[in-house]
mmCIF file of C-alpha atoms in Angstrom:
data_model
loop_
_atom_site.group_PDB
_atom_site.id
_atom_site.type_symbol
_atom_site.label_atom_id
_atom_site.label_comp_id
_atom_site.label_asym_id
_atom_site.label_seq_id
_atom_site.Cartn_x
_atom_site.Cartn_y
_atom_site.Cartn_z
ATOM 1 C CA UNK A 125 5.546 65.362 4.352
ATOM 2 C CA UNK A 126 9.348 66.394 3.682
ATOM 3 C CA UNK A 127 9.421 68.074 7.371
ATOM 4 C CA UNK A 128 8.371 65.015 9.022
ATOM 5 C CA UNK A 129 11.029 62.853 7.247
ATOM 6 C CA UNK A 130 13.820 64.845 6.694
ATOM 7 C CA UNK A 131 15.475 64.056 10.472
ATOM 8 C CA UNK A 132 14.979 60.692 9.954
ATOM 9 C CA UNK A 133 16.267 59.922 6.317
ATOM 10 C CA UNK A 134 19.304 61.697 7.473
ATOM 11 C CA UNK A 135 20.019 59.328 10.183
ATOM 12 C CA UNK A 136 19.386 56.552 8.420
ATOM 13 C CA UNK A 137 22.088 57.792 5.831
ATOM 14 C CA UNK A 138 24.182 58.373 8.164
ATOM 15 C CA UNK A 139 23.838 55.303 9.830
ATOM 16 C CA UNK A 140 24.672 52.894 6.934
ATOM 17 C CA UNK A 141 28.309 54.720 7.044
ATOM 18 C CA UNK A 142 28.883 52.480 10.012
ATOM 19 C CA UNK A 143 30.231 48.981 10.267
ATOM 20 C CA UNK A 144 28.817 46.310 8.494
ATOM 21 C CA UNK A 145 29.572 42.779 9.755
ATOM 22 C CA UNK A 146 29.618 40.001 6.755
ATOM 23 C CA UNK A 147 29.700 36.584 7.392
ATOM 24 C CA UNK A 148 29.229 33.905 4.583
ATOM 25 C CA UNK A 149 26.618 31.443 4.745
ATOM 26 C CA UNK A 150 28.047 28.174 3.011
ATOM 27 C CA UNK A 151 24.141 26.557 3.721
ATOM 28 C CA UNK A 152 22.790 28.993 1.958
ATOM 29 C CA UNK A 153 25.042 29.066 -1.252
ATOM 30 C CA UNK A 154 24.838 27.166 -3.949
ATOM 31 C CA UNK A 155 26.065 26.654 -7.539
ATOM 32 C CA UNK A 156 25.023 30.078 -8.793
ATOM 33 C CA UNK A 157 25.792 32.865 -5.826
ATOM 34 C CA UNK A 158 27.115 33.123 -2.636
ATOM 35 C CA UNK A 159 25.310 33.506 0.377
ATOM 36 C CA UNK A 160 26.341 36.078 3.100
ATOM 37 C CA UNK A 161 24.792 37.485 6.286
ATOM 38 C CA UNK A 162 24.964 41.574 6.927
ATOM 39 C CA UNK A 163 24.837 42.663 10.710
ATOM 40 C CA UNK A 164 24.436 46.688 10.783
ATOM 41 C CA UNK A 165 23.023 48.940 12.652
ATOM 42 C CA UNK A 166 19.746 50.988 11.812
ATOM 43 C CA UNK A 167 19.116 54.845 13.527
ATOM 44 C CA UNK A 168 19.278 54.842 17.669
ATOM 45 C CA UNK A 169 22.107 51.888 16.709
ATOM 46 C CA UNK A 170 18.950 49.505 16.450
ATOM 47 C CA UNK A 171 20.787 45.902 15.340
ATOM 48 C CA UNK A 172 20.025 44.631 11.568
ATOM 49 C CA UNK A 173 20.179 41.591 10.215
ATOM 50 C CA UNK A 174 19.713 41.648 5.938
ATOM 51 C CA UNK A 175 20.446 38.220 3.567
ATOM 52 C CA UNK A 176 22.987 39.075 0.963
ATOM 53 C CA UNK A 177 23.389 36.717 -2.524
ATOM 54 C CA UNK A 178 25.962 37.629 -4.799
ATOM 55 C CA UNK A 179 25.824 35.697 -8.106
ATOM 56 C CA UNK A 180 29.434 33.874 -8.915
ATOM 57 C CA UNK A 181 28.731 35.417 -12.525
ATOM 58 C CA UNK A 182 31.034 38.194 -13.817
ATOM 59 C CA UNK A 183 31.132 41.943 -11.960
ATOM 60 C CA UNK A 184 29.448 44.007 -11.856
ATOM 61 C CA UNK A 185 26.184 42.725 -10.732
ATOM 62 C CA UNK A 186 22.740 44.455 -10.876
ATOM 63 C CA UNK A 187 21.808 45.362 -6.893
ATOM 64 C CA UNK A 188 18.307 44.603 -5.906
ATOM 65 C CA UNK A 189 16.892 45.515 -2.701
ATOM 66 C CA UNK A 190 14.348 43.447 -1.969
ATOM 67 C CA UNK A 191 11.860 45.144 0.665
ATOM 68 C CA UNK A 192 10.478 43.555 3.688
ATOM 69 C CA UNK A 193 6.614 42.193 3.240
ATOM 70 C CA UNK A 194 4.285 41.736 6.462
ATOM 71 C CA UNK A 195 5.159 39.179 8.233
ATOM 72 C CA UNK A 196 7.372 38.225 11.452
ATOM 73 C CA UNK A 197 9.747 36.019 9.130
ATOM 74 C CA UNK A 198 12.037 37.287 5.721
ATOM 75 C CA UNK A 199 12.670 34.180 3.808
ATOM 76 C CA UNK A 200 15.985 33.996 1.813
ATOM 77 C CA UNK A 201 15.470 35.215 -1.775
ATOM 78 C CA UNK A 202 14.231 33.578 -4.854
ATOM 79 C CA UNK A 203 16.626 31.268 -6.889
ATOM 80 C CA UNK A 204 16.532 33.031 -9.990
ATOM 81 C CA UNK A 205 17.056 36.276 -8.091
ATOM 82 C CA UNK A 206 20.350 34.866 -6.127
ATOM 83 C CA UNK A 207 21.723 33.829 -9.799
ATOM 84 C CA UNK A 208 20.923 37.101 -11.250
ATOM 85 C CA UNK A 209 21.113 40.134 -9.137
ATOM 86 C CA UNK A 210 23.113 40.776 -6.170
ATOM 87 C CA UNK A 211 20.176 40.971 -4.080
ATOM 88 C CA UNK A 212 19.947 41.934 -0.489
ATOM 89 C CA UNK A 213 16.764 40.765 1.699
ATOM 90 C CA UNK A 214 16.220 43.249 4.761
ATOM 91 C CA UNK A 215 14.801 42.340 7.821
ATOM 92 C CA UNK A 216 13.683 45.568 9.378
ATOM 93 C CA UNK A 217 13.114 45.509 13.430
ATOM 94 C CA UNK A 218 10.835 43.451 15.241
ATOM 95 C CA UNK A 219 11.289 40.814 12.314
ATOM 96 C CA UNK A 220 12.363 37.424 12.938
ATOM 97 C CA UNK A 221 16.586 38.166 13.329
ATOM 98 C CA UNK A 222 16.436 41.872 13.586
ATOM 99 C CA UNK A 223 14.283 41.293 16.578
ATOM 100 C CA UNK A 224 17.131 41.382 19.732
ATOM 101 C CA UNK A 225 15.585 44.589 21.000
ATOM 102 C CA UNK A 226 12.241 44.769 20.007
ATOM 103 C CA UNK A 227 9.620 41.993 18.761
ATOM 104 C CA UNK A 228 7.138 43.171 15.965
ATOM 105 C CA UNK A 229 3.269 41.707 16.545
ATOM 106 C CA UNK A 230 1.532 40.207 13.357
ATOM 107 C CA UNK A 231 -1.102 41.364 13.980
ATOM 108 C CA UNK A 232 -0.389 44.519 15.764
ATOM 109 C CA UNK A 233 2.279 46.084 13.799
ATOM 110 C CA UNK A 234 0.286 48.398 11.999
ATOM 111 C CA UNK A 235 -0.942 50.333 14.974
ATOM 112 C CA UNK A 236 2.286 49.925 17.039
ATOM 113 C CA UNK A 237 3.033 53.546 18.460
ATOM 114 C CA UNK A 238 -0.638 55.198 17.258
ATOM 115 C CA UNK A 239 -2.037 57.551 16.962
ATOM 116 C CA UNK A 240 1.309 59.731 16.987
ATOM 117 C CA UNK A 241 3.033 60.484 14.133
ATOM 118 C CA UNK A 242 6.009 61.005 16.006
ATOM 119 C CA UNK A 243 6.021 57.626 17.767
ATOM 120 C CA UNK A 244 4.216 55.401 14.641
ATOM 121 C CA UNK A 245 6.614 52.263 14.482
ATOM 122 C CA UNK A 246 6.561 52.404 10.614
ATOM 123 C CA UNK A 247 8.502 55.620 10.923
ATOM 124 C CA UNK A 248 11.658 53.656 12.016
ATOM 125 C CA UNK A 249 10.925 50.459 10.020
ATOM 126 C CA UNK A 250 10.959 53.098 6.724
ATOM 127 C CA UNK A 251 14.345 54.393 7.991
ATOM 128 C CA UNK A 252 15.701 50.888 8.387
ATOM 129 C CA UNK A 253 15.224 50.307 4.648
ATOM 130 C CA UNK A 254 16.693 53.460 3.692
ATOM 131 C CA UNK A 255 19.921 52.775 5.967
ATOM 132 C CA UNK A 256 19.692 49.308 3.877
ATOM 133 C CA UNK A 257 19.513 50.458 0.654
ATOM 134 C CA UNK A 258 22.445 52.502 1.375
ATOM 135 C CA UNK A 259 24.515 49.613 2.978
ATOM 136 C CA UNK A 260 23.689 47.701 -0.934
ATOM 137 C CA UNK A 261 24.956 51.099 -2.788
ATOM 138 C CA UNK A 262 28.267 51.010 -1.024
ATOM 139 C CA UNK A 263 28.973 47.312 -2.169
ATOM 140 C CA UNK A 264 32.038 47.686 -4.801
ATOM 141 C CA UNK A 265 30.855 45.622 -7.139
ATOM 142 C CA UNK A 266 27.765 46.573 -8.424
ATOM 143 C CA UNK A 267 26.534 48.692 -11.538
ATOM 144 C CA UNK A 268 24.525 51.457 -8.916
ATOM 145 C CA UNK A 269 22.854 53.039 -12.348
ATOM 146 C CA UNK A 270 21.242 49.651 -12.701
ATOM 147 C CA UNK A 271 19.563 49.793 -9.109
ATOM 148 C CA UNK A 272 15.744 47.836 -8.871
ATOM 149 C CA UNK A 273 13.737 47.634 -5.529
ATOM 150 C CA UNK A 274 11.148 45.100 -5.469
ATOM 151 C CA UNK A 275 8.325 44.517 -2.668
ATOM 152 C CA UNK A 276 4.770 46.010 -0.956
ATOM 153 C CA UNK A 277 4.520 49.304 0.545
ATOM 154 C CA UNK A 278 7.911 49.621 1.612
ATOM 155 C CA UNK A 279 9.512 49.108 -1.682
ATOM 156 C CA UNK A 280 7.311 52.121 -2.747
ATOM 157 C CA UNK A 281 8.449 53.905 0.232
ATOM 158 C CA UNK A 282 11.715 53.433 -0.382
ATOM 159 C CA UNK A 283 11.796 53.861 -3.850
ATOM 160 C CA UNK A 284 10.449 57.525 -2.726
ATOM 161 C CA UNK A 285 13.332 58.348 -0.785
ATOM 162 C CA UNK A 286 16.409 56.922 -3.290
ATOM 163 C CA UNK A 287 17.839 58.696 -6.087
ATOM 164 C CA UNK A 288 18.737 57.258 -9.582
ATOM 165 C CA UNK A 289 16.389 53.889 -8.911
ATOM 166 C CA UNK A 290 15.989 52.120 -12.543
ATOM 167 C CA UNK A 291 13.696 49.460 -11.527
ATOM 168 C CA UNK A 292 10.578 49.599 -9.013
ATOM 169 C CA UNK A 293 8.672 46.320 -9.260
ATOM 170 C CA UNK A 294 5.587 46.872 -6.852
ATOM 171 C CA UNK A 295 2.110 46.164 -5.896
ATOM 172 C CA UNK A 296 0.209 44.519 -3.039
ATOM 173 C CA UNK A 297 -0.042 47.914 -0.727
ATOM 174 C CA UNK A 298 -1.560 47.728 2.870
ATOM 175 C CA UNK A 299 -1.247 51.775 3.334
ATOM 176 C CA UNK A 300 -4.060 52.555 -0.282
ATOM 177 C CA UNK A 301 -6.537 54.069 -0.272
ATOM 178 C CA UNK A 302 -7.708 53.398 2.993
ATOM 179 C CA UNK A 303 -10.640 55.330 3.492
ATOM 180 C CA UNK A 304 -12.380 53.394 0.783
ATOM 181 C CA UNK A 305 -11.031 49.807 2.198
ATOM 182 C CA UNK A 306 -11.313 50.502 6.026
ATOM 183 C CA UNK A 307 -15.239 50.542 4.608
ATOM 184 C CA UNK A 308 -17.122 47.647 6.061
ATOM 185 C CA UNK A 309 -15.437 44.776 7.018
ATOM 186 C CA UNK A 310 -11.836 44.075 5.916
ATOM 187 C CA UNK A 311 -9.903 41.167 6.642
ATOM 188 C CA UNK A 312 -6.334 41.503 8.263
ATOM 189 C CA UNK A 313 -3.990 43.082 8.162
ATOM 190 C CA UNK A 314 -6.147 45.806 7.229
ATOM 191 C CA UNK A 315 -8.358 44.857 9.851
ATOM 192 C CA UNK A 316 -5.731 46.298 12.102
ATOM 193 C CA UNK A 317 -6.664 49.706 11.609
ATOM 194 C CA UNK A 318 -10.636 49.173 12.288
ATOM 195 C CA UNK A 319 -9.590 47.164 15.584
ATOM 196 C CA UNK A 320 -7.817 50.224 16.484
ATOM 197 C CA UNK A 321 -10.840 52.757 16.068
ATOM 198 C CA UNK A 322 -12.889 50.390 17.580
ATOM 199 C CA UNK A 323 -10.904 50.022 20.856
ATOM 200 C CA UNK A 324 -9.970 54.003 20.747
ATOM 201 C CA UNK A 325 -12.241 55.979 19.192
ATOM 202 C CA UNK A 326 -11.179 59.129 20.861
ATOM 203 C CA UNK A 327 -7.513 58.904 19.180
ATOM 204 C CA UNK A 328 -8.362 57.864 15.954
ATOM 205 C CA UNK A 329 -9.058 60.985 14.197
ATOM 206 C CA UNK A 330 -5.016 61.703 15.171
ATOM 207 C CA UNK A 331 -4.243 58.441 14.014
ATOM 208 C CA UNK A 332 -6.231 58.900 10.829
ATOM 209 C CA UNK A 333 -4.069 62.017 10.420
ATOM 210 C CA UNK A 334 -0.956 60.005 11.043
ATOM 211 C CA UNK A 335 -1.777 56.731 8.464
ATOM 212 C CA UNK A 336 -2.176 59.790 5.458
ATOM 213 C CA UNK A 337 1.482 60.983 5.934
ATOM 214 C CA UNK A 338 1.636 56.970 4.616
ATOM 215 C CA UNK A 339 -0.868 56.430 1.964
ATOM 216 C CA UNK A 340 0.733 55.353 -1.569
ATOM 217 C CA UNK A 341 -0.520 58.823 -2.804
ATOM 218 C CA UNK A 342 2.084 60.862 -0.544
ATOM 219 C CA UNK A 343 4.929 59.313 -2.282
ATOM 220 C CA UNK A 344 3.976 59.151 -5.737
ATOM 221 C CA UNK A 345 5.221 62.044 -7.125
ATOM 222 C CA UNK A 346 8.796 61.767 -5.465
ATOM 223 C CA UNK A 347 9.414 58.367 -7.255
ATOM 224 C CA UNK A 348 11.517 58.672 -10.191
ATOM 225 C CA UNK A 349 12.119 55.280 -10.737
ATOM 226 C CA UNK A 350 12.542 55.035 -14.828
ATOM 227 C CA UNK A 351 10.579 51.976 -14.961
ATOM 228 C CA UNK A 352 8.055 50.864 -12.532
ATOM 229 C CA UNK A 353 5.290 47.837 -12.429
ATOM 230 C CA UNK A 354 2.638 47.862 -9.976
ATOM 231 C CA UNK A 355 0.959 44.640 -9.894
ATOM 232 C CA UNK A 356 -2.631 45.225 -8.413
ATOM 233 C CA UNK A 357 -5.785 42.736 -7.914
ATOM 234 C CA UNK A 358 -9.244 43.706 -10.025
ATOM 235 C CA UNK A 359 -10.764 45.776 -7.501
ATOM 236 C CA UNK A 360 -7.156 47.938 -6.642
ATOM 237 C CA UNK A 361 -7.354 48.659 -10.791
ATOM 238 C CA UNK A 362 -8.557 52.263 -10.724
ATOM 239 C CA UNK A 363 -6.483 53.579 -7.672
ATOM 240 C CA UNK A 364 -3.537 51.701 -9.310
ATOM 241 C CA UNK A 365 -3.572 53.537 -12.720
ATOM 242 C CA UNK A 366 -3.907 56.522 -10.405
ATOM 243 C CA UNK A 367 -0.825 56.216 -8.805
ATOM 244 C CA UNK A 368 1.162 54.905 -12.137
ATOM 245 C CA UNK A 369 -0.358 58.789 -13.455
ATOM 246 C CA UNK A 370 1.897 60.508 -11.343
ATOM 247 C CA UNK A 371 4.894 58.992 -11.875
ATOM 248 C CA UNK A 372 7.788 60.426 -13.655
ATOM 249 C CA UNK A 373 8.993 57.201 -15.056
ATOM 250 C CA UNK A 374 7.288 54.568 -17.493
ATOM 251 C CA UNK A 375 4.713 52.597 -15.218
ATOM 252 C CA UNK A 376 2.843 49.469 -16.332
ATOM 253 C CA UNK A 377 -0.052 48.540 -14.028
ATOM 254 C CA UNK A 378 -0.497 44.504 -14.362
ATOM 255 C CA UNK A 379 -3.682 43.099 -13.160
ATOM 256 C CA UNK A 380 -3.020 39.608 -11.363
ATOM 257 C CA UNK A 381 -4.511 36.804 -12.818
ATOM 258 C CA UNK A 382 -4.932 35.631 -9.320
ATOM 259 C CA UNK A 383 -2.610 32.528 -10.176
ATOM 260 C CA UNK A 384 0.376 32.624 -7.432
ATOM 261 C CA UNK A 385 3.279 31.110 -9.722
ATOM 262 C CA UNK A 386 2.029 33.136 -13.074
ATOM 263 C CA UNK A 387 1.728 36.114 -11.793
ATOM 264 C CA UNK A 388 4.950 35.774 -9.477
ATOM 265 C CA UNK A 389 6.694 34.905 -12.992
ATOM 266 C CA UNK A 390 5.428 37.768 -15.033
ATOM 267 C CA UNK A 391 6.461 40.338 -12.347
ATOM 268 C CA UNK A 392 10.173 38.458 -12.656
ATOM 269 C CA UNK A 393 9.979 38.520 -16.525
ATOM 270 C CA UNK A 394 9.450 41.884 -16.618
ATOM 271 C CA UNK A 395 11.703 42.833 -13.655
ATOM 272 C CA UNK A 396 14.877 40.900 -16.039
ATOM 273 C CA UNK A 397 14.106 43.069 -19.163
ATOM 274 C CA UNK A 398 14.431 46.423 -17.835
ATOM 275 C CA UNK A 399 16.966 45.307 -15.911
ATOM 276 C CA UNK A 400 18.771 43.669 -19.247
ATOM 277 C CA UNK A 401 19.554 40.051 -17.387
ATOM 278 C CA UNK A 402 19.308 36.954 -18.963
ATOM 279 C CA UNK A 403 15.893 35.484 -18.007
ATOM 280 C CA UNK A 404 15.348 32.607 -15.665
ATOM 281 C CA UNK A 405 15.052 28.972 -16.563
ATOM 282 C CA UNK A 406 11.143 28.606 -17.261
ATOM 283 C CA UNK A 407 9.430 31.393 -19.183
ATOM 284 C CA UNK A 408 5.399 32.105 -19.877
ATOM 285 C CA UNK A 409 4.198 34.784 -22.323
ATOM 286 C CA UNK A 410 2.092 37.211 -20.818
ATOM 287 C CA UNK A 411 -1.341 36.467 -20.669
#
């Protein structure tokens, strides 16, 4: 897997040493941060757009990259992330303002440029979070041995490819275990993938080849994030533990209690105390 990355994480490393255009964004501040836009570009000097909230608290702040999700829009961040990390919100290409040159399909993403591994769109959007991530580490006033990624697969994938990351909070993958879920009759997005073999069932065996070089397993064991949470539904249990096995770091696997605002506050409860920042304004034990 290093040969088929190693190009591309150096452009995008190289590419966050370019200019960064920051413009503040008094509608989106408020009494605890500042709200700023970043304009940068990714690899093939592929315009990015990424929210950045900087908490009017005392330097140095915590960063947080917080990873794209699946979906054409990146909302701004959380309020209790804004007051309490200096948090940047990526939208990778094809998303709804990084989408000038190129507009992502939902669905559709997740075959865009299949079967080849070469020309697989998730190749670039991967590269657009490291060039991100890199754009956050060069901000001057942040504590960088404090760093914490939060999000789906490309959180994890990113997480892979950064050195020194404290804090991965995680779960919610599309690219698991997929021979298991492509079984049957999955909903979307994984649904993507079967609509794909369906339609071209000559080139999926090469495609099938391509989606591996993505599955959460090929990443594991570069991760060496010293504290990681994988949040996982009942039936993702087993493959979850799996993963949190080959870490190098401590890894909790938290099993949803399939109750939106509980679980969403556990995952930032947990995310606060191994990042050592005061917690947010409403608190629930674990359950």
């Amino acid at each position: 897997m290093s040969g088929y990355w190693d190009e591309t994480l150096a452009a995008a490393r190289e590419a966050a040493d370019g200019e960064v255009a920051i413009e503040a964004l008094p509608i989106r501040s408020n009494e605890t941060s500042d709200a700023y836009s970043l304009r940068f570009a990714g690899i093939d000097g592929y315009p990015l757009f990424a929210y950045l909230h900087i908490p009017k608290s005392d330097a140095p702040h915590i960063p947080l990259f917080q990873a794209p999700g699946y979906g054409s829009v990146v909302g701004v961040p959380a309020y209790e992330r804004r007051t309490r990390y200096l948090v940047m919100a990526l939208c990778h290409r094809g998303q709804r303002l990084a989408n000038s040159g190129y507009s992502a399909s939902y669905p559709g993403l997740l075959t865009d440029g299949l079967p080849s591994a070469d020309s697989y769109r998730w190749r670039s959007i991967v590269a657009d979070c490291i060039t991100a991530v890199n754009v956050l580490l060069r901000q001057s006033n942040i504590d960088s041995t404090k760093m914490a990624i939060s999000g789906g697969d490309l959180a994890w994938m990113t997480a892979a490819f950064t050195a020194n990351v404290n804090a991965l909070q995680t779960g919610g993958f599309i690219f698991a275990d997929l021979d298991a879920r492509l079984q049957g009759d999955p909903d979307y997005p994984l649904a993507e993938f079967n609509d794909f073999r369906r339609s071209q069932p000559d080139q999926w065996d090469e495609a099938r080849a391509t989606l591996r070089i993505y599955e959460t397993t090929m990443f594991a064991e570069r991760i060496d994030a010293k504290q990681v949470l994988i949040s996982c539904g009942s039936s993702e249990e087993i493959h979850s533990r799996n993963l949190a096995s080959k870490l190098a770091g401590n890894a909790t696997v938290r099993v949803n209690l399939g109750k939106g605002h509980l679980d969403h506050i556990a995952q930032e409860e947990w995310l606060a105390k191994v990042s050592g920042v005061t917690r947010g304004p409403a608190h629930y034990p674990w359950v």
